[in-house]
CSV table of C-alpha atoms in Angstrom, one decimal:
chain,number,residue,atom,x,y,z
A,1418,ASP,CA,4.7,7.3,11.0
A,1419,ILE,CA,4.1,4.7,8.3
A,1420,GLN,CA,2.1,1.6,9.0
A,1421,MET,CA,2.7,-1.7,7.2
A,1422,THR,CA,0.0,-4.3,6.8
A,1423,GLN,CA,1.2,-7.7,5.7
A,1424,SER,CA,-1.1,-10.6,4.8
A,1425,PRO,CA,-1.8,-13.3,5.3
A,1426,SER,CA,-0.3,-13.9,8.7
A,1427,SER,CA,0.2,-17.6,7.8
A,1428,VAL,CA,-0.3,-19.8,4.8
A,1429,SER,CA,-0.3,-23.5,4.4
A,1430,ALA,CA,1.1,-24.8,1.1
A,1431,SER,CA,2.6,-27.8,-0.6
A,1432,VAL,CA,5.9,-28.2,-2.4
A,1433,GLY,CA,5.4,-26.9,-5.9
A,1434,ASP,CA,2.7,-24.5,-5.0
A,1435,ARG,CA,2.7,-20.9,-6.0
A,1436,VAL,CA,2.6,-18.6,-2.9
A,1437,THR,CA,1.8,-14.9,-2.8
A,1438,ILE,CA,2.3,-12.6,0.2
A,1439,THR,CA,1.2,-9.0,0.1
A,1440,CYS,CA,2.3,-5.9,2.0
A,1441,ARG,CA,0.4,-2.6,2.1
A,1442,ALA,CA,1.9,0.7,3.2
A,1443,SER,CA,-0.2,3.5,4.8
A,1444,HIS,CA,1.2,6.0,2.3
A,1445,ASP,CA,3.2,6.1,-0.9
A,1446,VAL,CA,6.7,4.7,-0.5
A,1447,SER,CA,7.5,4.5,-4.2
A,1448,SER,CA,9.7,1.4,-4.6
A,1449,TRP,CA,11.4,1.5,-1.2
A,1450,LEU,CA,10.3,-2.0,-0.2
A,1451,ALA,CA,12.3,-5.0,0.7
A,1452,TRP,CA,11.5,-8.7,1.5
A,1453,TYR,CA,13.3,-11.0,3.9
A,1454,GLN,CA,13.1,-14.7,4.7
A,1455,GLN,CA,13.7,-15.9,8.3
A,1456,LYS,CA,14.2,-19.4,9.5
A,1457,PRO,CA,13.9,-20.4,13.2
A,1458,GLY,CA,16.9,-19.4,15.2
A,1459,LYS,CA,18.5,-17.6,12.3
A,1460,ALA,CA,18.9,-14.0,11.2
A,1461,PRO,CA,16.7,-12.7,8.4
A,1462,LYS,CA,18.0,-13.0,4.9
A,1463,LEU,CA,17.4,-10.3,2.2
A,1464,LEU,CA,15.5,-11.6,-0.8
A,1465,ILE,CA,14.3,-8.6,-2.7
A,1466,TYR,CA,15.1,-4.9,-2.5
A,1467,SER,CA,13.7,-1.9,-4.3
A,1468,ALA,CA,10.4,-3.8,-4.6
A,1469,SER,CA,11.5,-6.0,-7.4
A,1470,ARG,CA,15.3,-6.4,-7.5
A,1471,LEU,CA,16.5,-9.9,-6.6
A,1472,GLN,CA,19.4,-10.0,-4.2
A,1473,ILE,CA,22.5,-11.7,-5.5
A,1474,GLY,CA,22.4,-15.5,-4.8
A,1475,VAL,CA,18.6,-15.6,-4.3
A,1476,PRO,CA,16.8,-18.2,-6.5
A,1477,SER,CA,14.8,-16.9,-9.4
A,1478,ARG,CA,11.6,-18.5,-8.1
A,1479,PHE,CA,11.3,-15.5,-5.7
A,1480,SER,CA,10.0,-12.3,-7.3
A,1481,GLY,CA,8.7,-9.0,-6.1
A,1482,SER,CA,6.3,-6.5,-7.6
A,1483,GLY,CA,4.4,-3.3,-6.8
A,1484,SER,CA,5.0,0.3,-6.2
A,1485,GLY,CA,3.4,3.1,-4.2
A,1486,THR,CA,1.4,1.4,-1.5
A,1487,ASP,CA,0.8,-2.2,-2.6
A,1488,PHE,CA,3.5,-4.8,-2.9
A,1489,THR,CA,3.7,-8.6,-3.5
A,1490,LEU,CA,6.2,-11.3,-2.9
A,1491,THR,CA,5.7,-14.4,-5.1
A,1492,ILE,CA,7.3,-17.8,-4.7
A,1493,SER,CA,6.6,-19.4,-8.1
A,1494,SER,CA,7.2,-23.1,-7.0
A,1495,LEU,CA,7.6,-23.7,-3.3
A,1496,GLN,CA,10.6,-25.7,-2.3
A,1497,PRO,CA,11.2,-27.6,1.0
A,1498,GLU,CA,13.8,-25.0,2.0
A,1499,ASP,CA,11.3,-22.2,1.5
A,1500,PHE,CA,9.2,-23.0,4.6
A,1501,ALA,CA,10.0,-20.0,6.8
A,1502,THR,CA,8.6,-16.6,7.9
A,1503,TYR,CA,8.7,-13.7,5.4
A,1504,TYR,CA,8.8,-10.0,6.3
A,1505,CYS,CA,8.4,-6.9,4.2
A,1506,GLN,CA,10.2,-3.8,5.2
A,1507,VAL,CA,9.7,-0.2,4.0
A,1508,ALA,CA,12.3,2.5,3.9
A,1509,ASP,CA,10.3,5.7,4.4
A,1510,ARG,CA,13.0,8.4,4.4
A,1511,PHE,CA,15.0,7.2,7.4
A,1512,ARG,CA,12.2,5.5,9.2
A,1513,TRP,CA,12.4,1.8,8.4
A,1514,THR,CA,9.5,-0.3,9.4
A,1515,PHE,CA,8.8,-4.1,9.1
A,1516,GLY,CA,5.6,-5.9,8.4
A,1517,GLN,CA,4.2,-8.3,10.9
A,1518,GLY,CA,5.4,-11.4,9.1
A,1519,THR,CA,3.9,-14.3,7.1
A,1520,LYS,CA,4.6,-17.8,8.2
A,1521,VAL,CA,4.7,-20.3,5.3
A,1522,GLU,CA,3.9,-23.7,6.6
A,1523,ILE,CA,3.8,-27.2,5.2
A,1524,LYS,CA,0.3,-28.3,4.2
B,609,GLN,CA,32.9,-11.6,2.8
B,610,VAL,CA,31.4,-9.1,5.2
B,611,GLN,CA,30.6,-10.5,8.6
B,612,LEU,CA,29.0,-9.0,11.7
B,613,GLN,CA,29.2,-10.2,15.2
B,614,GLU,CA,27.2,-8.9,18.2
B,615,SER,CA,28.6,-9.1,21.7
B,616,GLY,CA,27.3,-8.1,25.1
B,617,PRO,CA,25.7,-9.4,28.3
B,618,GLY,CA,22.9,-12.0,27.9
B,619,LEU,CA,21.3,-11.3,31.2
B,620,MET,CA,20.3,-8.0,32.7
B,621,LYS,CA,18.2,-6.6,35.6
B,622,PRO,CA,15.4,-4.1,35.1
B,623,SER,CA,16.4,-0.5,35.1
B,624,GLU,CA,20.0,-1.3,34.0
B,625,THR,CA,21.6,0.0,30.7
B,626,LEU,CA,22.0,-2.5,27.9
B,627,SER,CA,25.2,-2.2,26.0
B,628,LEU,CA,25.9,-4.2,22.8
B,629,THR,CA,28.7,-4.0,20.3
B,630,CYS,CA,28.8,-5.1,16.7
B,631,SER,CA,32.2,-6.0,15.2
B,632,VAL,CA,32.5,-5.7,11.4
B,633,SER,CA,35.0,-7.8,9.5
B,634,GLY,CA,35.6,-8.1,5.8
B,635,ALA,CA,34.6,-4.5,5.1
B,636,SER,CA,35.2,-1.1,6.4
B,637,ILE,CA,32.7,0.7,8.5
B,638,SER,CA,32.8,3.6,6.0
B,639,PRO,CA,31.0,4.6,3.8
B,640,TYR,CA,28.0,2.6,5.0
B,641,TYR,CA,25.0,3.0,7.3
B,642,TRP,CA,24.8,0.4,10.1
B,643,GLY,CA,21.7,-0.5,12.0
B,644,TRP,CA,20.2,-2.4,15.0
B,645,ILE,CA,17.1,-4.4,14.9
B,646,ARG,CA,15.4,-6.5,17.6
B,647,GLN,CA,13.0,-9.4,17.8
B,648,PRO,CA,11.1,-10.3,21.0
B,649,PRO,CA,10.6,-14.1,21.4
B,650,GLY,CA,8.0,-15.3,19.1
B,651,LYS,CA,7.3,-11.9,17.6
B,652,GLY,CA,8.3,-9.8,14.6
B,653,LEU,CA,11.2,-7.5,13.8
B,654,GLU,CA,11.5,-3.9,15.1
B,655,TRP,CA,14.0,-1.4,13.7
B,656,ILE,CA,15.9,0.4,16.5
B,657,GLY,CA,18.0,2.9,14.6
B,658,PHE,CA,20.9,3.7,12.3
B,659,ILE,CA,24.3,5.2,12.4
B,660,TYR,CA,26.4,6.5,9.5
B,661,TYR,CA,30.2,6.1,9.7
B,662,THR,CA,30.4,9.9,10.3
B,663,GLY,CA,28.4,9.4,13.6
B,664,SER,CA,25.1,10.8,12.3
B,665,THR,CA,22.2,8.8,13.8
B,666,THR,CA,18.5,8.2,13.3
B,667,TYR,CA,16.3,6.4,15.8
B,668,ASN,CA,12.9,4.7,15.9
B,669,PRO,CA,10.7,7.4,17.5
B,670,SER,CA,9.2,4.8,19.9
B,671,LEU,CA,12.6,4.2,21.4
B,672,ASP,CA,14.3,7.5,20.8
B,673,SER,CA,14.5,8.7,24.3
B,674,ARG,CA,16.3,5.6,25.6
B,675,VAL,CA,18.6,4.6,22.8
B,676,THR,CA,22.1,5.7,21.8
B,677,ILE,CA,24.0,4.3,18.8
B,678,SER,CA,27.7,5.1,18.4
B,679,VAL,CA,30.5,4.2,16.1
B,680,ASP,CA,34.2,3.5,16.5
B,681,THR,CA,35.8,3.6,13.1
B,682,SER,CA,39.3,2.8,14.5
B,683,LYS,CA,38.0,-0.6,15.8
B,684,ASN,CA,35.5,-1.1,12.9
B,685,GLN,CA,32.7,-1.4,15.4
B,686,PHE,CA,29.4,0.2,16.3
B,687,SER,CA,27.5,0.0,19.5
B,688,LEU,CA,24.0,0.2,21.0
B,689,LYS,CA,22.9,1.4,24.4
B,690,VAL,CA,19.4,1.1,25.7
B,691,ASN,CA,18.7,2.9,29.1
B,692,SER,CA,16.3,1.7,31.8
B,693,VAL,CA,15.5,-1.7,30.4
B,694,THR,CA,12.3,-3.6,31.2
B,695,SER,CA,11.0,-7.0,30.3
B,696,ALA,CA,9.6,-5.4,27.1
B,697,ASP,CA,13.3,-5.0,26.0
B,698,MET,CA,13.9,-8.7,26.2
B,699,ALA,CA,14.7,-9.8,22.6
B,700,VAL,CA,17.2,-11.1,20.1
B,701,TYR,CA,19.2,-8.1,19.0
B,702,TYR,CA,20.7,-8.0,15.5
B,703,CYS,CA,23.2,-5.7,14.0
B,704,ALA,CA,23.1,-5.2,10.2
B,705,ARG,CA,24.5,-3.2,7.3
B,706,ALA,CA,22.0,-0.8,5.9
B,707,TYR,CA,22.3,-0.4,2.1
B,708,ALA,CA,20.7,3.1,2.1
B,709,ASN,CA,20.5,3.4,-1.7
B,710,ARG,CA,18.5,0.1,-1.7
B,711,GLY,CA,16.5,0.7,1.4
B,712,SER,CA,17.4,-2.6,2.9
B,713,PHE,CA,19.6,-4.5,5.3
B,714,ASP,CA,21.9,-6.7,3.2
B,715,VAL,CA,24.2,-8.3,5.8
B,716,TRP,CA,23.1,-9.4,9.3
B,717,GLY,CA,24.9,-10.6,12.4
B,718,GLN,CA,23.7,-13.9,13.9
B,719,GLY,CA,21.9,-12.1,16.7
B,720,THR,CA,22.3,-12.1,20.5
B,721,MET,CA,19.6,-12.8,23.0
B,722,VAL,CA,19.1,-10.4,25.9
B,723,THR,CA,17.1,-11.5,28.8
B,724,VAL,CA,15.8,-9.0,31.4
B,725,SER,CA,15.0,-10.5,34.8
B,726,SER,CA,15.3,-9.5,38.4
């Protein structure tokens, strides 16, 4: 089974900062990687699919990159509403696996 | 727009069978995949499994022996059963639409908390 390693587990940042979160897969998953944002008490929200495609309605300050085993989610200028937990998720054939999550906290 | 709503008992006893239903509105069950995901309190997300509108299923190997997902296209619903629950099954359970060509869950229900306690 595929293993996902997401880092860091938490990050403290200020409004306006650039934030980068990484996800590493245990084997090549091509571009089958998605990113989600989850706020407390809410369901996850899809931000990025196919590693770099922005879901409709998601602000352009969110971007994704990578392929193969290494992927990155970047928030170019952190906004107050972006403080949340972010998860990567890989689609390895029909075994879908989530990363452990990264909590973005206010500095 | 597409909306999903989970329903089922919030409190269960150990060894009972958990049964949840996800009602889909604003879209037809076909021709999509539909999935279940759970999240223990304070922890991360765990994929449970999928069902295609035809009834074809795929499960997380770690839960395979205890999980059954079924679909009722006439009611535009799909369901989850988990046998022999323990405290480890206590979690918020989410249903979601799986956009298979994009490898992602694009629409989620609000989630329902299931507590397991004797």
